Amino acid sequence: MNIYHKTTQKLRRKLQRSESLKGYLLLSPTILVMAGIMLIPFIGMIILSLWTQIGYAKFDTTLTLNNFIVVFTNEMYRVLFSRSLVVSAMTTFLTVLLAYPMAYFVAFHVQRRKLLWIILMTLPFWTSYLLRVFAWKVILGYNGVINSGLLWLGIINEPITLLLYNPSAVIITLTHAWAAFAILPIYVSLEKIDRSLLEAATDLGDSPLARFFRITLPLSLPGVVAATVLIFIPTVGDYVTPSLVGGSDGYMIANAIQFQFGRGSNWPLGAALSLSSMAVVTVITIVYFLVSKTLTQNIR
Amino acid sequence: MDHIKILSVSKCFGEVIAVNDVSINIKKGEFFSLLGPSGCGKTTLLRLLAGFEMPDKGEIIIDGIEMNGVPPHQRPTNMVFQSYAIFPHLDVTANVAYGLRKSGLSKAQITQRVTEALELVKLSGYEARKSNELSGGQRQRVALARALIMRPKVLLLDEPLGALDKKLREEMQIELRTLQEQIGITFVFVTHDQEEALTMSDRMAVMGDGIIQQVGTPREIYEQPVSRTVATFIGNINLLEGIVLSRSSAALSVELPIFGKVEIRNSGPGRAVGETVSCVIRPENLSIGASPTDSSIGVILQRSAYFGKSTYFIVRAEDSSIEITVSMQNSRVAPQAGSHLWISWDSSDLVILDE
Ligand SMILES: Nc1ncnc2c1ncn2[C@@H]1O[C@H](COP(=O)(O)OP(=O)(O)OP(=O)(O)O)[C@@H](O)[C@H]1O
Ligand SMILES: [Mg+2]
């Protein structure tokens, strides 16, 4: 009884003193759930990627790196990887390019009801993702809006097939789909800029353009960096859009993963592909973060 | 020669008239303060000079050039902002050198100017710091150096000392004044601290509700306030209503409560006999003693307030409930409330307000 009392007292005192311990305790349900739905499947994936498929849902459980060797030597996967990265990078670039002026407009030129403007701008994104992808199919398709419009205007004699089922169709669709996610972080970082900084720059002789490049842009870079990461990571792994509007030329790495877990029926290879793409994205993101950090530090 | 001419300038924000028909002339090399309570339009007037706002009516002429329509980056003015507005992504050197990029100076010349500017504001050795690594006072110096390096004809300062503690503020007041005399450019200095305005300025303007109440030297403003607003805003003052008994060209004879019949120098507009006038006298122009002199009046002490270097005695006459305040320096005695005292004054310290 006495010992029990002493230990609980000791624990309580320790708890009162240590803020971080308290924090972890408060977080413990979250940590448990995260472990359950993230860590355990992740470890499962690692183990699976080291096995070999020998029949439907049957595996040779001797550990081997063969799957990774296939991933990194097979020409097809190399092409898919680089295409995914290029498509994703292009999407990210275009999205930010598109979102920046919109965010800038709301932050600096809208006086009242800014929230309403933001909601209106993100309104299209409240509809289903699939619906929006199909909408682009309707716009870019053989009998689509663009083709029939151009035919009616007499600019072309027969529908253009260049519009749909290629990587650029994927980029267009993804860019539109993710724009809302770029507007918000950029808007927040622009909104945060102290207006007197801009006035100070003008006072010190900057024209509006010079001021934008010397003050506004550097100070909004954190938002831009957040937006790029927010878009780059999920778009690399997207498989819905490429399978709907990408055609065989727009096939991306996630489609290959989906194939291996589905009709290809090679789960260990699929696991190795996803782990590899995860690693690649992580490395790219970290490098990007480091580079952008030094860049924002050294802007003059 | 008038360096800055503000000619009946008005500026409205919707319903609010922030600056209302203001006319001021500021001389070259003058330290000119704008003093007034919060929200009276000081910042707006300064921003009109800097070009961040354009006047609805009237015009501003700086150095003989009409400024309407001239954008801020083309005006011969620079501003020290209320919040300092130090660029957070740049270090002290880059902040101070910010405006020199298009000056056509070589890198070595720019470095030279930055070093000089930092020396001027006593901030050498802080070149590589970022704004979040500086104290409020240091930030204020960076803002000052950044503006001065542009060699403006007019430096506009918007409550630059407002965020500093009392001791640092008093140090900076002296430094700023010394600096201004050293470089000799025109300073337009906004403050809501009356002591600051009085100690620093060559001349000052008292504002209230967008209107200029009075322009003059600190001494004129302090000793000859023209209106109730100015009199009560600047320092502690006793305000008494009296009736004109008789008038001559030089003086008015006025019947005041407590003081009785007094002769006051007649400076303002003509006053008719029988008219009610407002008179003011500063607490420090009254003297107080425990025994009567030949011209003193007996009063009863209501309460006193100790301020260190001086003590305020709030007294009333035996036959009246009107209270007046008397201040006295270095008082050794601490009379009890209710005790009988005698006050005396010099009638030349009594001022009749214009309004
Ligand atoms: N951009 C603006 N839009 C609307 N009203 C404004 C704007 N700027 C100032 N005002 C109004 O104009 C009046 C004067 O403001 P100003 O900032 O010039 O006061 P101030 O004397 O500098 O006050 P403080 O000592 O508090 O800084 C205030 O009533 C203020 O609300
Ligand atoms: Mg102000």
XYZ file of C-alpha atoms and ligand atoms in Angstrom:
687
model
C 0.000 0.000 0.000
C 2.739 2.374 1.066
C 4.902 1.561 -1.932
C 1.955 2.015 -4.277
C 1.297 5.409 -2.745
C 4.893 6.464 -3.109
C 5.182 5.485 -6.760
C 1.975 7.257 -7.752
C 3.169 10.343 -5.945
C 6.507 10.193 -7.709
C 4.794 9.788 -11.065
C 2.486 12.682 -10.399
C 5.373 14.936 -9.465
C 7.264 13.939 -12.560
C 4.220 14.661 -14.668
C 3.783 18.087 -13.183
C 7.355 18.969 -13.918
C 7.721 17.637 -17.426
C 5.786 19.544 -20.080
C 6.842 17.217 -22.882
C 5.683 14.145 -20.992
C 2.307 15.799 -20.534
C 2.221 16.577 -24.227
C 2.891 12.985 -25.190
C 0.254 11.766 -22.769
C -2.305 14.093 -24.273
C -1.294 12.939 -27.728
C -1.300 9.253 -26.819
C -4.678 8.397 -28.420
C -3.537 10.060 -31.637
C -0.184 8.311 -31.486
C -1.904 4.957 -31.011
C -4.259 5.519 -33.931
C -1.385 6.708 -36.125
C 0.614 3.622 -35.208
C -2.405 1.457 -35.993
C -3.230 2.894 -39.374
C 0.190 4.079 -40.551
C 3.105 2.373 -38.900
C 1.821 -1.227 -38.873
C 0.736 -1.253 -42.542
C 4.018 0.484 -43.417
C 6.056 -2.235 -41.718
C 3.808 -4.791 -43.407
C 4.607 -3.192 -46.766
C 8.334 -3.359 -46.100
C 8.115 -7.042 -45.235
C 5.868 -7.746 -48.222
C 8.287 -6.026 -50.564
C 11.008 -8.448 -49.520
C 8.946 -11.573 -50.348
C 8.269 -13.277 -53.698
C 4.852 -14.039 -55.155
C 4.411 -17.708 -56.073
C 0.666 -17.917 -56.653
C -2.543 -16.022 -55.846
C -2.045 -14.671 -52.294
C 0.799 -17.170 -51.828
C 4.271 -15.914 -51.018
C 7.793 -17.285 -50.694
C 8.773 -15.659 -47.412
C 12.545 -15.848 -47.807
C 13.758 -12.253 -47.703
C 15.226 -10.939 -50.949
C 15.929 -7.553 -52.562
C 14.951 -8.880 -56.010
C 11.835 -6.693 -56.278
C 13.854 -3.532 -55.702
C 16.421 -4.663 -58.246
C 13.572 -5.036 -60.757
C 12.205 -1.586 -59.877
C 15.547 0.132 -60.365
C 16.762 -1.758 -63.432
C 13.604 -2.156 -65.485
C 13.518 0.524 -68.206
C 9.725 0.788 -68.037
C 9.683 1.754 -64.374
C 12.403 4.306 -64.935
C 10.258 5.902 -67.649
C 7.175 5.814 -65.425
C 9.058 7.341 -62.509
C 10.477 10.178 -64.510
C 7.148 10.811 -66.235
C 5.366 10.928 -62.855
C 7.909 13.374 -61.505
C 7.781 15.586 -64.606
C 3.975 15.594 -64.755
C 3.787 16.301 -61.050
C 6.421 19.034 -61.172
C 4.693 20.675 -64.143
C 1.341 20.453 -62.360
C 2.826 21.985 -59.224
C 4.483 24.774 -61.171
C 1.354 25.632 -63.151
C -0.890 25.417 -60.108
C 1.248 27.835 -58.137
C 1.551 30.128 -61.151
C -2.232 30.133 -61.447
C -2.992 30.365 -57.754
C -0.518 33.150 -56.924
C -2.299 35.953 -58.806
C -5.649 34.843 -57.411
C -4.342 34.798 -53.853
C -2.552 38.116 -54.476
C -5.727 39.702 -55.765
C -7.743 38.694 -52.715
C -4.984 39.608 -50.255
C -4.203 43.053 -51.654
C -7.121 44.259 -53.732
C -10.205 42.954 -52.001
C -11.142 45.241 -49.135
C -14.162 43.516 -47.622
C -15.469 39.955 -47.400
C -12.147 38.339 -48.225
C -13.340 35.027 -46.839
C -16.293 35.059 -49.234
C -13.916 35.554 -52.153
C -11.760 32.652 -51.017
C -14.815 30.438 -50.624
C -16.045 31.404 -54.084
C -12.649 30.645 -55.580
C -12.573 27.226 -53.992
C -16.236 26.543 -54.756
C -15.550 24.367 -57.835
C -13.461 22.147 -55.598
C -16.405 21.252 -53.442
C -17.687 18.970 -56.215
C -16.423 15.426 -56.507
C -12.901 14.916 -57.774
C -14.097 12.297 -60.259
C -16.766 14.625 -61.581
C -14.138 17.255 -62.310
C -11.918 14.760 -64.101
C -14.859 13.689 -66.224
C -15.639 17.319 -66.917
C -12.178 17.677 -68.458
C -12.827 14.563 -70.505
C -15.902 16.300 -71.864
C -13.945 19.454 -72.592
C -10.870 17.858 -74.173
C -12.495 14.782 -75.819
C -12.891 13.841 -79.511
C -16.445 15.206 -79.550
C -15.633 17.562 -76.713
C -16.270 21.238 -76.149
C -12.984 22.449 -77.617
C -13.139 20.290 -80.714
C -16.770 21.088 -81.522
C -16.127 24.754 -80.868
C -13.148 24.840 -83.212
C -15.068 22.815 -85.832
C -17.989 25.191 -85.642
C -15.658 28.159 -86.044
C -14.153 26.424 -89.047
C -10.631 26.597 -87.670
C -10.205 22.836 -88.000
C -11.775 20.343 -90.387
C -11.735 17.292 -88.165
C -11.426 16.906 -84.383
C -7.943 17.118 -82.901
C -6.898 13.969 -81.067
C -3.914 15.697 -79.470
C -5.985 17.083 -76.627
C -6.910 14.004 -74.667
C -5.080 10.817 -73.604
C -1.587 12.203 -73.137
C 0.504 13.670 -70.298
C -0.579 17.261 -70.997
C -4.213 16.273 -70.467
C -3.131 14.831 -67.111
C -1.293 18.052 -66.245
C -4.282 20.252 -67.187
C -6.717 18.140 -65.188
C -4.475 17.870 -62.140
C -3.681 21.587 -62.198
C -7.339 22.440 -62.130
C -8.036 19.856 -59.449
C -5.380 21.128 -57.057
C -5.580 24.903 -57.522
C -7.623 25.423 -54.345
C -4.945 23.789 -52.255
C -2.383 26.263 -53.547
C -4.531 29.378 -53.146
C -4.988 28.964 -49.400
C -1.372 28.765 -48.155
C -0.240 31.487 -50.575
C -3.130 33.707 -49.542
C -2.302 33.249 -45.868
C 1.363 34.148 -46.360
C 0.465 37.218 -48.442
C -2.159 38.339 -45.969
C 0.392 38.105 -43.165
C 2.770 40.614 -44.787
C 2.786 43.849 -42.816
C 1.494 46.559 -45.161
C 3.891 49.103 -43.710
C 6.779 47.016 -45.119
C 5.414 47.627 -48.595
C 5.029 51.319 -47.886
C 8.565 51.451 -46.515
C 9.871 49.891 -49.733
C 7.972 52.458 -51.806
C 9.246 55.213 -49.542
C 12.809 54.028 -50.188
C 12.344 54.413 -53.919
C 10.971 51.094 -55.170
C 8.563 51.042 -58.071
C 5.624 48.658 -57.554
C 7.340 45.941 -59.626
C 10.671 46.229 -57.810
C 8.829 46.133 -54.543
C 7.033 42.943 -55.537
C 10.273 41.132 -56.306
C 12.208 42.510 -53.319
C 9.578 42.320 -50.577
C 6.274 40.674 -51.454
C 7.608 37.606 -53.239
C 10.368 36.746 -50.735
C 8.005 37.178 -47.816
C 5.349 35.013 -49.446
C 7.824 32.217 -50.273
C 6.906 30.157 -47.201
C 3.361 29.950 -48.554
C 4.627 29.077 -52.005
C 6.869 26.349 -50.586
C 3.977 24.937 -48.567
C 1.743 25.000 -51.641
C 4.276 23.207 -53.848
C 4.859 20.462 -51.301
C 1.134 20.147 -50.688
C 0.548 19.569 -54.401
C 3.703 17.754 -55.457
C 3.415 14.883 -52.964
C -0.148 13.763 -53.722
C 0.042 14.343 -57.487
C 3.080 12.071 -57.884
C 0.991 9.236 -56.523
C -2.224 10.050 -58.384
C -3.631 7.231 -60.499
C -7.266 8.223 -61.106
C -6.543 11.158 -63.389
C -3.906 9.420 -65.536
C -6.081 6.355 -65.968
C -9.062 8.473 -67.045
C -7.490 11.163 -69.231
C -3.883 10.020 -69.618
C -4.213 7.167 -72.125
C -1.241 4.853 -72.432
C 1.181 7.801 -72.905
C -0.004 9.352 -69.675
C 0.468 6.234 -67.600
C 2.150 7.072 -64.268
C 3.933 5.141 -61.533
C 0.794 4.835 -59.395
C -0.949 3.082 -62.283
C 1.839 0.502 -62.292
C 1.432 -0.007 -58.548
C -2.312 -0.391 -58.961
C -1.682 -2.913 -61.762
C 0.677 -5.037 -59.652
C -1.805 -5.227 -56.798
C -4.655 -5.948 -59.244
C -4.427 -7.777 -62.528
C -0.643 -8.076 -62.444
C -0.988 -9.992 -59.216
C 2.545 -9.337 -57.993
C 1.984 -7.741 -54.592
C 5.607 -7.791 -53.443
C 6.655 -5.910 -56.608
C 3.781 -3.451 -56.046
C 4.960 -2.916 -52.483
C 8.538 -2.359 -53.654
C 7.296 0.156 -56.257
C 5.299 2.147 -53.685
C 8.148 2.167 -51.190
C 10.558 3.330 -53.875
C 8.266 6.109 -55.039
C 7.769 7.143 -51.440
C 11.534 7.285 -50.929
C 12.049 9.299 -54.104
C 9.362 11.812 -53.170
C 10.727 12.125 -49.637
C 14.261 12.784 -50.882
C 13.050 15.345 -53.430
C 10.906 17.103 -50.844
C 13.723 17.290 -48.313
C 16.174 18.625 -50.888
C 13.558 21.137 -52.019
C 12.953 22.271 -48.464
C 16.649 22.748 -47.800
C 17.237 24.619 -51.039
C 14.250 26.901 -50.580
C 15.288 27.607 -47.022
C 18.759 28.770 -47.995
C 17.245 30.672 -50.911
C 14.803 32.601 -48.754
C 17.577 33.337 -46.298
C 19.858 34.838 -48.887
C 17.443 36.973 -50.819
C 18.625 40.530 -50.992
C 12.205 80.419 -46.394
C 9.324 77.995 -46.106
C 10.504 74.515 -46.914
C 7.147 72.769 -46.648
C 3.881 74.522 -47.388
C 0.664 72.797 -46.500
C -2.157 74.817 -48.025
C -5.715 74.143 -46.772
C -5.316 70.394 -47.086
C -8.279 68.128 -46.304
C -8.529 64.359 -46.311
C -11.622 62.250 -45.635
C -12.007 58.522 -45.135
C -15.663 57.961 -45.904
C -17.523 59.871 -43.210
C -14.432 60.584 -41.105
C -12.664 63.872 -41.769
C -9.141 62.870 -40.746
C -7.470 66.129 -41.783
C -9.643 69.227 -41.991
C -8.461 72.321 -43.869
C -4.932 72.280 -42.459
C -2.434 74.991 -43.370
C 1.094 74.945 -41.966
C 4.404 76.347 -43.120
C 7.547 74.574 -41.995
C 10.970 76.175 -42.322
C 14.095 74.556 -43.670
C 16.105 72.694 -41.055
C 13.362 72.994 -38.499
C 12.407 70.335 -35.981
C 8.641 70.521 -36.289
C 6.304 68.436 -34.142
C 2.704 67.467 -34.690
C 1.086 66.903 -31.341
C -2.417 65.693 -30.634
C -4.512 62.999 -29.026
C -4.937 59.566 -30.603
C -7.022 59.575 -33.769
C -6.716 63.322 -34.411
C -5.140 62.852 -37.839
C -1.397 63.180 -37.167
C -0.449 60.021 -39.067
C -2.762 60.965 -41.914
C -1.118 64.384 -42.253
C 2.321 62.776 -42.253
C 1.203 60.241 -44.870
C -0.068 63.103 -46.993
C 3.424 64.607 -46.838
C 5.020 61.253 -47.698
C 2.605 60.682 -50.569
C 0.891 57.551 -49.265
C -2.364 59.487 -49.251
C -3.440 62.141 -51.718
C -5.322 65.183 -50.384
C -8.997 65.565 -51.268
C -8.531 69.315 -51.226
C -5.621 71.717 -50.982
C -1.992 71.262 -51.926
C 1.384 70.438 -50.488
C 4.543 72.124 -51.699
C 7.930 70.757 -50.667
C 11.081 72.655 -51.586
C 9.145 74.754 -54.060
C 7.717 71.779 -55.930
C 4.015 71.045 -55.958
C 3.555 67.492 -54.666
C 0.017 66.584 -55.729
C 0.191 63.475 -57.887
C 3.851 62.778 -57.094
C 4.184 59.162 -55.837
C 6.058 58.456 -52.565
C 9.149 57.022 -54.263
C 9.700 60.251 -56.166
C 9.349 62.643 -53.231
C 12.321 64.182 -51.406
C 10.958 62.734 -48.178
C 11.666 59.601 -46.207
C 9.691 58.154 -43.394
C 10.360 56.382 -40.121
C 7.270 54.283 -39.538
C 5.388 53.912 -36.286
C 6.040 50.157 -36.416
C 9.594 50.733 -37.820
C 8.792 48.369 -40.754
C 12.191 46.657 -40.737
C 12.297 44.105 -43.574
C 12.330 40.791 -41.709
C 14.085 38.785 -44.426
C 17.046 41.168 -44.618
C 19.843 41.839 -42.152
C 20.684 45.286 -40.819
C 23.131 46.078 -43.650
C 20.665 45.112 -46.357
C 17.895 47.032 -44.634
C 19.947 50.184 -44.389
C 21.257 49.845 -47.960
C 17.795 49.037 -49.328
C 17.108 52.387 -50.940
C 20.557 52.770 -52.513
C 20.175 50.007 -55.094
C 19.228 52.370 -57.889
C 21.442 55.206 -56.670
C 24.209 54.362 -59.136
C 26.762 54.101 -56.341
C 29.443 51.434 -56.478
C 29.433 48.562 -54.029
C 32.289 50.108 -52.081
C 30.502 53.446 -51.896
C 27.340 51.770 -50.661
C 29.288 49.906 -47.973
C 30.876 53.207 -47.008
C 27.515 54.963 -46.725
C 26.037 52.078 -44.706
C 28.960 52.170 -42.293
C 28.555 55.928 -41.896
C 24.815 55.681 -41.370
C 25.207 52.938 -38.762
C 27.863 54.995 -36.991
C 25.546 57.982 -36.998
C 22.841 56.040 -35.166
C 25.418 54.217 -32.983
C 24.666 50.780 -34.340
C 28.089 49.667 -35.562
C 28.679 45.988 -34.961
C 25.089 44.964 -35.628
C 25.488 44.688 -39.428
C 24.602 40.994 -39.710
C 21.619 40.902 -37.380
C 18.083 40.251 -38.529
C 15.163 42.338 -37.302
C 14.007 39.673 -34.838
C 17.463 39.753 -33.235
C 17.188 43.445 -32.353
C 15.608 45.265 -29.434
C 12.944 47.922 -29.961
C 15.455 50.731 -29.587
C 17.880 49.119 -32.030
C 15.105 48.560 -34.552
C 14.228 52.213 -34.252
C 17.843 53.103 -35.055
C 17.850 50.842 -38.105
C 14.699 52.549 -39.367
C 16.354 55.905 -38.800
C 19.585 54.908 -40.567
C 17.641 53.414 -43.463
C 15.794 56.685 -43.994
C 18.774 58.990 -43.399
C 21.023 57.129 -45.841
C 18.721 58.367 -48.612
C 19.746 61.930 -47.660
C 16.159 63.181 -47.783
C 15.314 66.863 -47.662
C 12.598 66.090 -45.148
C 12.497 63.276 -42.626
C 9.048 62.244 -41.459
C 8.855 60.430 -38.130
C 5.643 58.808 -36.937
C 5.814 58.375 -33.155
C 9.280 56.834 -33.470
C 9.779 56.680 -29.718
C 6.309 55.466 -28.808
C 7.303 51.843 -28.279
C 10.298 52.538 -26.028
C 10.433 52.627 -22.258
C 10.618 55.991 -20.521
C 14.353 56.018 -19.877
C 15.338 54.921 -23.365
C 12.823 57.343 -24.805
C 14.384 60.260 -22.996
C 17.843 59.227 -24.169
C 16.628 58.886 -27.746
C 14.918 62.285 -27.588
C 18.253 63.918 -26.872
C 20.050 61.808 -29.468
C 17.479 62.482 -32.138
C 17.602 66.204 -31.485
C 21.407 66.224 -31.577
C 21.335 64.211 -34.792
C 18.899 66.622 -36.395
C 21.068 69.607 -35.515
C 24.124 67.765 -36.819
C 22.694 66.927 -40.255
C 20.470 69.982 -40.483
C 17.548 68.536 -42.435
C 13.890 69.282 -41.749
C 12.236 66.876 -39.325
C 8.484 66.510 -39.088
C 7.901 64.569 -35.931
C 4.569 63.096 -34.851
C 3.939 62.432 -31.188
C 1.111 62.270 -28.720
C 3.484 62.893 -25.822
C 3.320 66.597 -24.948
C 6.552 66.626 -22.970
C 8.357 65.082 -25.916
C 6.999 67.736 -28.261
C 7.856 70.539 -25.851
C 11.433 69.448 -25.224
C 12.376 68.514 -28.789
C 10.723 70.943 -31.162
C 11.730 74.258 -32.661
C 8.069 74.765 -33.403
C 5.034 72.587 -33.039
C 1.419 72.293 -34.079
C -1.303 71.067 -31.758
C -3.981 69.092 -33.570
C -7.430 68.042 -32.461
C -10.098 66.325 -34.559
C -8.257 66.951 -37.794
C -7.963 70.680 -37.165
C -4.818 72.642 -36.310
C -5.511 74.280 -32.953
C -2.344 76.302 -32.587
C 1.088 76.581 -34.177
C 4.016 78.074 -32.343
C 7.179 77.556 -30.372
C 6.886 75.229 -27.377
C 7.074 78.256 -25.087
C 4.223 80.028 -26.882
C 2.080 76.915 -26.851
C 2.765 76.270 -23.196
C 2.487 79.787 -21.885
C -0.037 81.305 -24.269
C -2.493 78.597 -25.239
C -5.245 80.046 -27.401
C -7.968 77.495 -26.848
C -9.350 75.260 -24.196
C -8.270 72.158 -26.189
C -4.659 73.292 -26.337
C -4.620 74.490 -22.745
C -5.967 71.247 -21.346
C -4.033 68.956 -23.671
C -0.651 70.453 -22.827
C 0.266 69.825 -19.220
C -1.803 70.451 -16.130
C -3.700 73.706 -16.020
C -6.299 75.580 -13.959
C -9.246 76.808 -15.961
C -11.470 79.489 -14.446
C -14.488 81.311 -15.805
C -14.656 85.034 -15.034
C -16.635 88.134 -15.913
C -15.095 91.233 -17.488
C -15.548 94.174 -15.153
C -13.830 96.872 -17.164
C -11.420 97.199 -20.030
C -8.636 99.445 -21.193
C -6.509 99.067 -24.319
C -3.781 97.257 -22.396
C -5.616 95.230 -19.810
C -8.878 93.661 -18.760
C -10.137 93.711 -15.255
C -11.767 90.345 -14.583
C -13.647 88.971 -11.617
C -12.521 85.360 -11.078
C -13.557 82.806 -8.467
C -10.950 82.347 -5.707
C -8.646 85.002 -7.162
C -11.145 87.830 -6.958
C -10.606 90.906 -9.117
C -7.482 90.646 -11.287
C -5.885 92.678 -14.057
C -4.990 90.582 -17.113
C -3.007 91.662 -20.152
C -5.432 92.106 -23.064
C -3.956 90.294 -26.038
C -6.826 88.568 -27.780
C -9.857 89.917 -29.585
C -11.799 92.735 -27.949
C -13.896 91.725 -24.987
C -16.992 93.598 -23.905
C -17.684 94.513 -20.323
C -19.949 91.907 -18.716
C -18.784 89.129 -21.042
C -17.768 85.739 -19.640
C -14.148 84.780 -20.377
C -12.031 81.677 -19.704
C -8.753 82.238 -17.905
C -5.968 79.757 -17.348
C -2.960 79.587 -15.092
C -0.377 76.824 -14.742
C -0.059 75.110 -11.326
C 3.649 75.921 -11.203
C 2.930 79.634 -11.614
C 1.092 79.670 -8.322
C 2.983 79.578 -5.077
C 1.755 78.235 -1.803
C 2.777 78.915 1.761
C 1.772 78.286 5.326
C 1.620 81.979 6.248
C 0.044 84.945 4.438
C 2.038 87.478 2.410
C 0.759 90.891 1.363
C -1.021 89.673 -1.797
C -1.994 86.133 -0.914
C -5.371 84.500 -0.559
C -6.358 81.942 2.037
C -7.389 78.492 0.836
C -8.130 75.072 2.299
C -6.111 72.045 1.234
C -8.324 69.291 -0.145
C -5.693 66.697 -0.992
C -2.148 66.474 -2.316
C -0.369 64.237 -4.807
C 3.337 63.471 -4.595
C 5.262 63.163 -7.899
C 8.839 62.948 -6.679
C 10.358 66.154 -7.950
C 7.165 68.101 -7.313
C 3.987 67.889 -5.276
C 0.522 68.894 -6.429
C -1.763 70.551 -3.908
C -5.439 70.661 -4.751
C -7.023 73.545 -2.827
C -10.308 75.478 -2.695
C -11.336 78.845 -1.303
C -13.272 78.883 1.940
C -16.398 80.265 0.300
C -16.341 78.249 -2.954
C -16.307 74.649 -4.131
C -14.125 75.358 -7.212
C -10.790 73.605 -6.889
C -7.446 74.708 -8.266
C -4.146 72.915 -8.441
C -0.860 74.341 -7.223
C 2.435 72.595 -7.792
C 5.514 73.071 -5.725
C 8.990 71.714 -6.159
C 10.983 70.079 -3.403
C 8.382 70.633 -0.717
C 9.701 69.458 2.628
C 6.438 69.981 4.460
C 3.453 67.703 3.984
C 0.440 69.674 5.173
C -2.632 67.736 6.229
C -5.850 67.857 4.230
C -8.092 70.534 5.698
C -5.253 72.810 6.785
C -5.305 76.497 5.905
C -2.745 77.699 3.371
C -2.076 80.862 1.363
C -1.578 81.071 -2.374
C -0.153 83.924 -4.393
C 0.495 84.535 -8.102
C 1.771 86.975 -10.641
C -1.113 88.243 -12.756
C 1.092 88.218 -15.874
C 0.874 84.421 -15.748
C -2.913 84.521 -16.176
C -3.959 84.017 -19.805
C -7.342 84.669 -21.396
C -8.340 82.081 -23.994
C -9.482 83.273 -27.416
C -12.559 81.127 -27.761
N -7.144 54.099 -44.128
C -8.122 54.601 -43.343
N -9.407 54.282 -43.579
C -10.402 54.785 -42.814
N -10.209 55.617 -41.794
C -8.948 55.974 -41.500
C -7.843 55.478 -42.257
N -6.708 56.006 -41.738
C -7.096 56.771 -40.707
N -8.437 56.766 -40.561
C -9.211 57.541 -39.560
O -8.775 58.869 -39.586
C -8.646 59.409 -38.287
C -7.233 59.892 -38.052
O -6.343 58.785 -38.030
P -4.790 58.912 -37.817
O -4.187 57.568 -38.029
O -4.266 60.009 -38.670
O -4.716 59.313 -36.287
P -3.414 59.580 -35.377
O -3.519 60.993 -34.928
O -2.182 59.184 -36.085
O -3.696 58.634 -34.148
P -2.652 57.773 -33.264
O -2.016 58.723 -32.301
O -3.547 56.815 -32.563
O -1.698 57.123 -34.193
C -9.078 58.296 -37.337
O -10.404 58.548 -36.958
C -8.963 57.039 -38.154
O -9.935 56.127 -37.750
Mg -0.743 57.532 -35.792
